[in-house]
Amino acid sequence: MTHGMRTDTYPPYLDGGGRDWRDTATRYALLPLRIFLGVTFIYAGLDKLTDGAFLKSSGAGSIGDTMRAVRDSSAIPALVDMALKSPVGFGYAMAFGELAVGIGTLIGLLTRLAALGGALISLSLWLTVSWGSDPYYYGNDLAYLMAWLPLVLAGAPVLSLDAVWRSRRRQRAGALAR
């Protein structure tokens, strides 16, 4: 007689829907990433808006001086030149963009679109500000770009306004089918 041990049976967690811990972990896997990126981008946007030096066209710590300093080492100097036409306007656009992306990601509102915005912000920062980092992995903008991609692909399937709307659409569709 042989005895075996079943390793595939675990008590259900959280939702009680008969899911094992692995299903639950998979379901909530993107939540820590959403929280981190959402809080980080909200903080970055607020930090820019409240920094007296950042939103100036010149001077120590200004967006203008930062852009001028990275222009020649960036992958796309034309992108920096475009920002330098109105550095203060670009600084405000960056700050409000980060706020919108952070809030959307954190509450799960149009999450894929917010994540795409975050990926584009990170891509533009990587191609300009951190492009000259040597070795490349010292610049954190590339890592942020990669962190946004799972949220672009998967969205926010749980604990989000997107999930609430999806559930309501299913309920309405089910009620109409009866």
Short mmCIF file of N, CA, C and O in Angstrom, two decimals, residues 22-127:
data_model
loop_
_atom_site.label_atom_id
_atom_site.label_comp_id
_atom_site.label_asym_id
_atom_site.label_seq_id
_atom_site.Cartn_x
_atom_site.Cartn_y
_atom_site.Cartn_z
N ARG A 22 -2.73 30.03 -3.21
CA ARG A 22 -2.01 30.42 -4.43
C ARG A 22 -2.90 31.23 -5.35
O ARG A 22 -2.44 32.20 -5.96
N ASP A 23 -4.15 30.84 -5.46
CA ASP A 23 -5.09 31.61 -6.28
C ASP A 23 -5.27 33.02 -5.71
O ASP A 23 -5.31 34.00 -6.45
N THR A 24 -5.40 33.09 -4.39
CA THR A 24 -5.56 34.38 -3.73
C THR A 24 -4.32 35.24 -3.93
O THR A 24 -4.41 36.43 -4.25
N ALA A 25 -3.14 34.65 -3.75
CA ALA A 25 -1.88 35.39 -3.94
C ALA A 25 -1.77 35.90 -5.38
O ALA A 25 -1.37 37.04 -5.62
N THR A 26 -2.14 35.06 -6.33
CA THR A 26 -2.10 35.46 -7.74
C THR A 26 -3.06 36.61 -8.00
O THR A 26 -2.74 37.56 -8.70
N ARG A 27 -4.23 36.51 -7.42
CA ARG A 27 -5.26 37.53 -7.63
C ARG A 27 -4.83 38.90 -7.11
O ARG A 27 -5.11 39.93 -7.72
N TYR A 28 -4.11 38.92 -6.00
CA TYR A 28 -3.70 40.18 -5.38
C TYR A 28 -2.24 40.55 -5.67
O TYR A 28 -1.72 41.48 -5.07
N ALA A 29 -1.60 39.85 -6.58
CA ALA A 29 -0.16 40.02 -6.82
C ALA A 29 0.22 41.44 -7.25
O ALA A 29 1.29 41.93 -6.90
N LEU A 30 -0.62 42.10 -8.00
CA LEU A 30 -0.28 43.44 -8.50
C LEU A 30 -0.60 44.55 -7.51
O LEU A 30 -0.21 45.69 -7.72
N LEU A 31 -1.31 44.23 -6.45
CA LEU A 31 -1.70 45.26 -5.49
C LEU A 31 -0.51 45.97 -4.84
O LEU A 31 -0.50 47.21 -4.79
N PRO A 32 0.52 45.27 -4.37
CA PRO A 32 1.67 46.00 -3.80
C PRO A 32 2.34 46.92 -4.81
O PRO A 32 2.77 48.02 -4.47
N LEU A 33 2.42 46.48 -6.06
CA LEU A 33 3.01 47.31 -7.11
C LEU A 33 2.16 48.56 -7.35
O LEU A 33 2.68 49.66 -7.48
N ARG A 34 0.84 48.38 -7.40
CA ARG A 34 -0.07 49.52 -7.56
C ARG A 34 0.09 50.51 -6.43
O ARG A 34 0.14 51.72 -6.66
N ILE A 35 0.14 50.02 -5.21
CA ILE A 35 0.27 50.91 -4.05
C ILE A 35 1.60 51.66 -4.11
O ILE A 35 1.64 52.88 -3.95
N PHE A 36 2.68 50.94 -4.37
CA PHE A 36 4.00 51.58 -4.43
C PHE A 36 4.06 52.64 -5.52
O PHE A 36 4.47 53.78 -5.28
N LEU A 37 3.67 52.28 -6.73
CA LEU A 37 3.76 53.23 -7.83
C LEU A 37 2.79 54.39 -7.65
O LEU A 37 3.14 55.55 -7.93
N GLY A 38 1.59 54.10 -7.16
CA GLY A 38 0.62 55.17 -6.94
C GLY A 38 1.10 56.18 -5.91
O GLY A 38 1.10 57.38 -6.15
N VAL A 39 1.55 55.70 -4.76
CA VAL A 39 2.03 56.59 -3.70
C VAL A 39 3.28 57.34 -4.17
O VAL A 39 3.42 58.55 -3.95
N THR A 40 4.19 56.63 -4.84
CA THR A 40 5.43 57.26 -5.30
C THR A 40 5.15 58.38 -6.30
O THR A 40 5.74 59.46 -6.20
N PHE A 41 4.25 58.16 -7.25
CA PHE A 41 3.98 59.19 -8.24
C PHE A 41 3.17 60.35 -7.65
O PHE A 41 3.37 61.50 -8.05
N ILE A 42 2.29 60.07 -6.71
CA ILE A 42 1.59 61.17 -6.02
C ILE A 42 2.62 62.01 -5.26
O ILE A 42 2.61 63.24 -5.34
N TYR A 43 3.51 61.35 -4.56
CA TYR A 43 4.55 62.06 -3.81
C TYR A 43 5.43 62.89 -4.76
O TYR A 43 5.75 64.05 -4.47
N ALA A 44 5.83 62.29 -5.88
CA ALA A 44 6.69 63.00 -6.83
C ALA A 44 5.99 64.24 -7.38
O ALA A 44 6.61 65.31 -7.50
N GLY A 45 4.72 64.12 -7.71
CA GLY A 45 3.97 65.27 -8.23
C GLY A 45 3.83 66.37 -7.19
O GLY A 45 4.05 67.55 -7.48
N LEU A 46 3.47 65.98 -5.97
CA LEU A 46 3.32 66.98 -4.89
C LEU A 46 4.66 67.62 -4.55
O LEU A 46 4.73 68.82 -4.27
N ASP A 47 5.72 66.82 -4.57
CA ASP A 47 7.05 67.34 -4.28
C ASP A 47 7.44 68.42 -5.29
O ASP A 47 7.99 69.46 -4.92
N LYS A 48 7.15 68.18 -6.55
CA LYS A 48 7.47 69.17 -7.59
C LYS A 48 6.65 70.44 -7.40
O LYS A 48 7.15 71.55 -7.55
N LEU A 49 5.36 70.28 -7.09
CA LEU A 49 4.48 71.44 -6.95
C LEU A 49 4.81 72.29 -5.72
O LEU A 49 4.55 73.49 -5.70
N THR A 50 5.37 71.68 -4.69
CA THR A 50 5.65 72.42 -3.46
C THR A 50 7.11 72.86 -3.33
O THR A 50 7.45 73.55 -2.38
N ASP A 51 7.93 72.45 -4.27
CA ASP A 51 9.34 72.84 -4.26
C ASP A 51 9.48 74.22 -4.89
O ASP A 51 9.23 74.39 -6.08
N GLY A 52 9.87 75.19 -4.11
CA GLY A 52 9.98 76.56 -4.61
C GLY A 52 11.00 76.73 -5.71
O GLY A 52 10.87 77.62 -6.56
N ALA A 53 12.02 75.91 -5.76
CA ALA A 53 13.07 76.04 -6.77
C ALA A 53 12.73 75.28 -8.06
O ALA A 53 13.11 75.72 -9.15
N PHE A 54 12.03 74.17 -7.97
CA PHE A 54 11.82 73.30 -9.13
C PHE A 54 11.09 74.00 -10.27
O PHE A 54 11.50 73.90 -11.43
N LEU A 55 10.01 74.68 -9.99
CA LEU A 55 9.17 75.26 -11.04
C LEU A 55 9.67 76.63 -11.48
O LEU A 55 8.90 77.59 -11.57
N LYS A 56 10.94 76.71 -11.78
CA LYS A 56 11.55 77.94 -12.30
C LYS A 56 12.34 77.59 -13.55
O LYS A 56 12.78 76.46 -13.73
N SER A 57 12.52 78.58 -14.40
CA SER A 57 13.25 78.31 -15.64
C SER A 57 14.76 78.29 -15.45
O SER A 57 15.49 77.77 -16.29
N SER A 58 15.24 78.84 -14.33
CA SER A 58 16.69 78.78 -14.06
C SER A 58 16.92 78.88 -12.56
O SER A 58 16.03 79.24 -11.80
N GLY A 59 18.13 78.53 -12.17
CA GLY A 59 18.50 78.55 -10.76
C GLY A 59 18.73 77.15 -10.23
O GLY A 59 18.32 76.15 -10.85
N ALA A 60 19.41 77.07 -9.11
CA ALA A 60 19.72 75.77 -8.52
C ALA A 60 18.46 74.98 -8.24
O ALA A 60 17.52 75.48 -7.63
N GLY A 61 18.42 73.73 -8.70
CA GLY A 61 17.28 72.86 -8.46
C GLY A 61 16.10 73.09 -9.39
O GLY A 61 15.07 72.45 -9.24
N SER A 62 16.23 73.99 -10.35
CA SER A 62 15.11 74.29 -11.25
C SER A 62 15.00 73.25 -12.36
O SER A 62 15.97 72.60 -12.73
N ILE A 63 13.80 73.13 -12.89
CA ILE A 63 13.58 72.23 -14.03
C ILE A 63 14.38 72.68 -15.23
O ILE A 63 14.94 71.86 -15.96
N GLY A 64 14.50 73.97 -15.41
CA GLY A 64 15.27 74.51 -16.54
C GLY A 64 16.73 74.12 -16.46
O GLY A 64 17.32 73.63 -17.45
N ASP A 65 17.36 74.33 -15.33
CA ASP A 65 18.77 73.96 -15.17
C ASP A 65 18.98 72.45 -15.28
O ASP A 65 19.96 71.99 -15.85
N THR A 66 18.05 71.69 -14.74
CA THR A 66 18.16 70.23 -14.84
C THR A 66 18.12 69.80 -16.30
O THR A 66 18.95 68.99 -16.74
N MET A 67 17.19 70.36 -17.06
CA MET A 67 17.07 69.99 -18.47
C MET A 67 18.30 70.43 -19.27
O MET A 67 18.78 69.70 -20.13
N ARG A 68 18.81 71.60 -18.99
CA ARG A 68 20.01 72.06 -19.69
C ARG A 68 21.21 71.18 -19.35
O ARG A 68 22.05 70.89 -20.20
N ALA A 69 21.28 70.70 -18.11
CA ALA A 69 22.41 69.87 -17.68
C ALA A 69 22.40 68.50 -18.35
O ALA A 69 23.47 67.93 -18.58
N VAL A 70 21.23 67.96 -18.66
CA VAL A 70 21.16 66.62 -19.24
C VAL A 70 21.01 66.62 -20.76
O VAL A 70 21.06 65.57 -21.37
N ARG A 71 20.86 67.77 -21.34
CA ARG A 71 20.58 67.85 -22.77
C ARG A 71 21.57 67.08 -23.62
O ARG A 71 21.20 66.27 -24.47
N ASP A 72 22.85 67.32 -23.43
CA ASP A 72 23.86 66.71 -24.29
C ASP A 72 24.09 65.23 -24.03
O ASP A 72 24.62 64.53 -24.89
N SER A 73 23.69 64.75 -22.86
CA SER A 73 23.88 63.33 -22.57
C SER A 73 22.60 62.52 -22.77
O SER A 73 22.61 61.30 -22.58
N SER A 74 21.52 63.16 -23.18
CA SER A 74 20.26 62.44 -23.34
C SER A 74 20.22 61.68 -24.66
O SER A 74 20.94 62.00 -25.60
N ALA A 75 19.35 60.67 -24.73
CA ALA A 75 19.21 59.88 -25.95
C ALA A 75 18.49 60.68 -27.03
O ALA A 75 18.74 60.49 -28.22
N ILE A 76 17.61 61.58 -26.63
CA ILE A 76 16.84 62.38 -27.57
C ILE A 76 16.93 63.85 -27.17
O ILE A 76 16.04 64.38 -26.50
N PRO A 77 18.00 64.54 -27.57
CA PRO A 77 18.15 65.95 -27.21
C PRO A 77 16.99 66.82 -27.70
O PRO A 77 16.65 67.81 -27.05
N ALA A 78 16.35 66.44 -28.80
CA ALA A 78 15.22 67.21 -29.31
C ALA A 78 14.06 67.23 -28.31
O ALA A 78 13.33 68.22 -28.22
N LEU A 79 13.90 66.16 -27.57
CA LEU A 79 12.85 66.09 -26.54
C LEU A 79 13.15 67.09 -25.42
O LEU A 79 12.26 67.79 -24.93
N VAL A 80 14.41 67.19 -25.05
CA VAL A 80 14.83 68.16 -24.04
C VAL A 80 14.66 69.57 -24.57
O VAL A 80 14.18 70.46 -23.86
N ASP A 81 15.04 69.80 -25.83
CA ASP A 81 14.87 71.13 -26.44
C ASP A 81 13.41 71.56 -26.43
O ASP A 81 13.10 72.73 -26.17
N MET A 82 12.52 70.63 -26.71
CA MET A 82 11.08 70.94 -26.69
C MET A 82 10.65 71.36 -25.29
O MET A 82 9.91 72.32 -25.12
N ALA A 83 11.13 70.65 -24.27
CA ALA A 83 10.78 70.99 -22.89
C ALA A 83 11.38 72.34 -22.50
O ALA A 83 10.79 73.09 -21.72
N LEU A 84 12.55 72.65 -23.04
CA LEU A 84 13.22 73.91 -22.69
C LEU A 84 12.55 75.14 -23.31
O LEU A 84 12.84 76.26 -22.91
N LYS A 85 11.64 74.95 -24.27
CA LYS A 85 10.91 76.09 -24.83
C LYS A 85 10.03 76.72 -23.76
O LYS A 85 9.78 77.92 -23.80
N SER A 86 9.54 75.92 -22.84
CA SER A 86 8.75 76.41 -21.71
C SER A 86 9.01 75.50 -20.51
O SER A 86 8.18 74.64 -20.18
N PRO A 87 10.15 75.67 -19.86
CA PRO A 87 10.50 74.75 -18.77
C PRO A 87 9.50 74.77 -17.62
O PRO A 87 9.22 73.72 -17.03
N VAL A 88 8.97 75.92 -17.29
CA VAL A 88 8.00 75.99 -16.19
C VAL A 88 6.72 75.27 -16.57
O VAL A 88 6.18 74.48 -15.77
N GLY A 89 6.23 75.48 -17.77
CA GLY A 89 5.04 74.77 -18.25
C GLY A 89 5.27 73.28 -18.27
O GLY A 89 4.39 72.49 -17.89
N PHE A 90 6.45 72.87 -18.72
CA PHE A 90 6.79 71.45 -18.74
C PHE A 90 6.84 70.90 -17.31
O PHE A 90 6.37 69.79 -17.06
N GLY A 91 7.39 71.68 -16.38
CA GLY A 91 7.45 71.25 -14.98
C GLY A 91 6.06 71.04 -14.39
O GLY A 91 5.81 70.05 -13.70
N TYR A 92 5.14 71.98 -14.68
CA TYR A 92 3.76 71.83 -14.21
C TYR A 92 3.09 70.61 -14.86
O TYR A 92 2.39 69.84 -14.20
N ALA A 93 3.31 70.43 -16.17
CA ALA A 93 2.73 69.28 -16.86
C ALA A 93 3.24 67.97 -16.26
O ALA A 93 2.47 67.03 -16.05
N MET A 94 4.52 67.93 -15.96
CA MET A 94 5.11 66.74 -15.35
C MET A 94 4.50 66.49 -13.97
O MET A 94 4.10 65.36 -13.65
N ALA A 95 4.41 67.53 -13.16
CA ALA A 95 3.88 67.37 -11.80
C ALA A 95 2.42 66.93 -11.81
O ALA A 95 2.04 65.99 -11.09
N PHE A 96 1.59 67.59 -12.63
CA PHE A 96 0.17 67.21 -12.68
C PHE A 96 -0.02 65.85 -13.33
O PHE A 96 -0.91 65.08 -12.96
N GLY A 97 0.84 65.52 -14.30
CA GLY A 97 0.79 64.19 -14.91
C GLY A 97 1.11 63.11 -13.89
O GLY A 97 0.44 62.07 -13.83
N GLU A 98 2.14 63.35 -13.08
CA GLU A 98 2.48 62.38 -12.03
C GLU A 98 1.36 62.24 -11.02
O GLU A 98 1.06 61.12 -10.57
N LEU A 99 0.73 63.34 -10.66
CA LEU A 99 -0.41 63.28 -9.72
C LEU A 99 -1.55 62.46 -10.31
O LEU A 99 -2.12 61.59 -9.63
N ALA A 100 -1.92 62.73 -11.55
CA ALA A 100 -3.02 62.01 -12.20
C ALA A 100 -2.72 60.52 -12.30
O ALA A 100 -3.57 59.68 -11.99
N VAL A 101 -1.51 60.20 -12.72
CA VAL A 101 -1.10 58.80 -12.83
C VAL A 101 -1.13 58.13 -11.46
O VAL A 101 -1.64 57.02 -11.30
N GLY A 102 -0.59 58.80 -10.45
CA GLY A 102 -0.55 58.22 -9.11
C GLY A 102 -1.92 57.99 -8.53
O GLY A 102 -2.20 56.91 -7.98
N ILE A 103 -2.80 58.97 -8.66
CA ILE A 103 -4.16 58.83 -8.12
C ILE A 103 -4.91 57.73 -8.87
O ILE A 103 -5.55 56.87 -8.26
N GLY A 104 -4.85 57.75 -10.20
CA GLY A 104 -5.53 56.73 -10.99
C GLY A 104 -5.06 55.32 -10.64
O GLY A 104 -5.85 54.40 -10.53
N THR A 105 -3.75 55.18 -10.46
CA THR A 105 -3.18 53.87 -10.13
C THR A 105 -3.58 53.44 -8.72
O THR A 105 -3.96 52.29 -8.50
N LEU A 106 -3.51 54.35 -7.79
CA LEU A 106 -3.78 54.00 -6.39
C LEU A 106 -5.24 53.59 -6.17
O LEU A 106 -5.51 52.61 -5.49
N ILE A 107 -6.17 54.31 -6.77
CA ILE A 107 -7.59 53.97 -6.57
C ILE A 107 -8.12 53.03 -7.65
O ILE A 107 -9.26 52.58 -7.57
N GLY A 108 -7.30 52.74 -8.63
CA GLY A 108 -7.72 51.82 -9.68
C GLY A 108 -8.74 52.43 -10.62
O GLY A 108 -9.68 51.77 -11.03
N LEU A 109 -8.54 53.66 -10.99
CA LEU A 109 -9.44 54.37 -11.90
C LEU A 109 -8.77 54.47 -13.27
O LEU A 109 -7.73 55.12 -13.40
N LEU A 110 -9.36 53.81 -14.26
CA LEU A 110 -8.75 53.76 -15.60
C LEU A 110 -7.28 53.34 -15.47
O LEU A 110 -6.38 53.99 -15.99
N THR A 111 -7.08 52.26 -14.77
CA THR A 111 -5.74 51.85 -14.35
C THR A 111 -4.80 51.62 -15.52
O THR A 111 -3.64 52.03 -15.47
N ARG A 112 -5.27 50.98 -16.57
CA ARG A 112 -4.38 50.74 -17.71
C ARG A 112 -3.94 52.05 -18.34
O ARG A 112 -2.78 52.20 -18.72
N LEU A 113 -4.84 52.98 -18.46
CA LEU A 113 -4.50 54.29 -19.01
C LEU A 113 -3.53 55.03 -18.08
O LEU A 113 -2.56 55.63 -18.54
N ALA A 114 -3.79 54.99 -16.79
CA ALA A 114 -2.89 55.62 -15.82
C ALA A 114 -1.51 54.98 -15.88
O ALA A 114 -0.48 55.68 -15.87
N ALA A 115 -1.47 53.65 -15.97
CA ALA A 115 -0.18 52.96 -16.04
C ALA A 115 0.55 53.29 -17.33
O ALA A 115 1.78 53.44 -17.33
N LEU A 116 -0.18 53.43 -18.42
CA LEU A 116 0.44 53.84 -19.68
C LEU A 116 1.05 55.23 -19.53
O LEU A 116 2.17 55.48 -19.98
N GLY A 117 0.32 56.13 -18.87
CA GLY A 117 0.87 57.46 -18.60
C GLY A 117 2.12 57.39 -17.74
O GLY A 117 3.12 58.08 -18.02
N GLY A 118 2.11 56.54 -16.72
CA GLY A 118 3.29 56.36 -15.88
C GLY A 118 4.46 55.80 -16.66
O GLY A 118 5.61 56.22 -16.50
N ALA A 119 4.16 54.84 -17.55
CA ALA A 119 5.22 54.26 -18.38
C ALA A 119 5.81 55.31 -19.32
O ALA A 119 7.03 55.37 -19.51
N LEU A 120 4.96 56.15 -19.89
CA LEU A 120 5.45 57.20 -20.79
C LEU A 120 6.28 58.24 -20.05
O LEU A 120 7.30 58.72 -20.57
N ILE A 121 5.85 58.61 -18.85
CA ILE A 121 6.64 59.54 -18.03
C ILE A 121 8.00 58.91 -17.72
O ILE A 121 9.05 59.55 -17.88
N SER A 122 7.99 57.66 -17.30
CA SER A 122 9.24 56.98 -16.97
C SER A 122 10.13 56.82 -18.20
O SER A 122 11.36 57.00 -18.11
N LEU A 123 9.54 56.51 -19.35
CA LEU A 123 10.30 56.40 -20.59
C LEU A 123 10.95 57.73 -20.96
O LEU A 123 12.14 57.78 -21.29
N SER A 124 10.18 58.81 -20.86
CA SER A 124 10.74 60.12 -21.21
C SER A 124 11.85 60.52 -20.25
O SER A 124 12.86 61.10 -20.66
N LEU A 125 11.70 60.20 -18.97
CA LEU A 125 12.76 60.51 -18.00
C LEU A 125 13.99 59.64 -18.24
O LEU A 125 15.12 60.09 -18.10
N TRP A 126 13.76 58.39 -18.61
CA TRP A 126 14.90 57.51 -18.89
C TRP A 126 15.67 58.00 -20.11
O TRP A 126 16.90 58.04 -20.10
N LEU A 127 14.95 58.39 -21.16
CA LEU A 127 15.61 58.83 -22.39
C LEU A 127 16.26 60.21 -22.27
O LEU A 127 17.05 60.59 -23.13
#
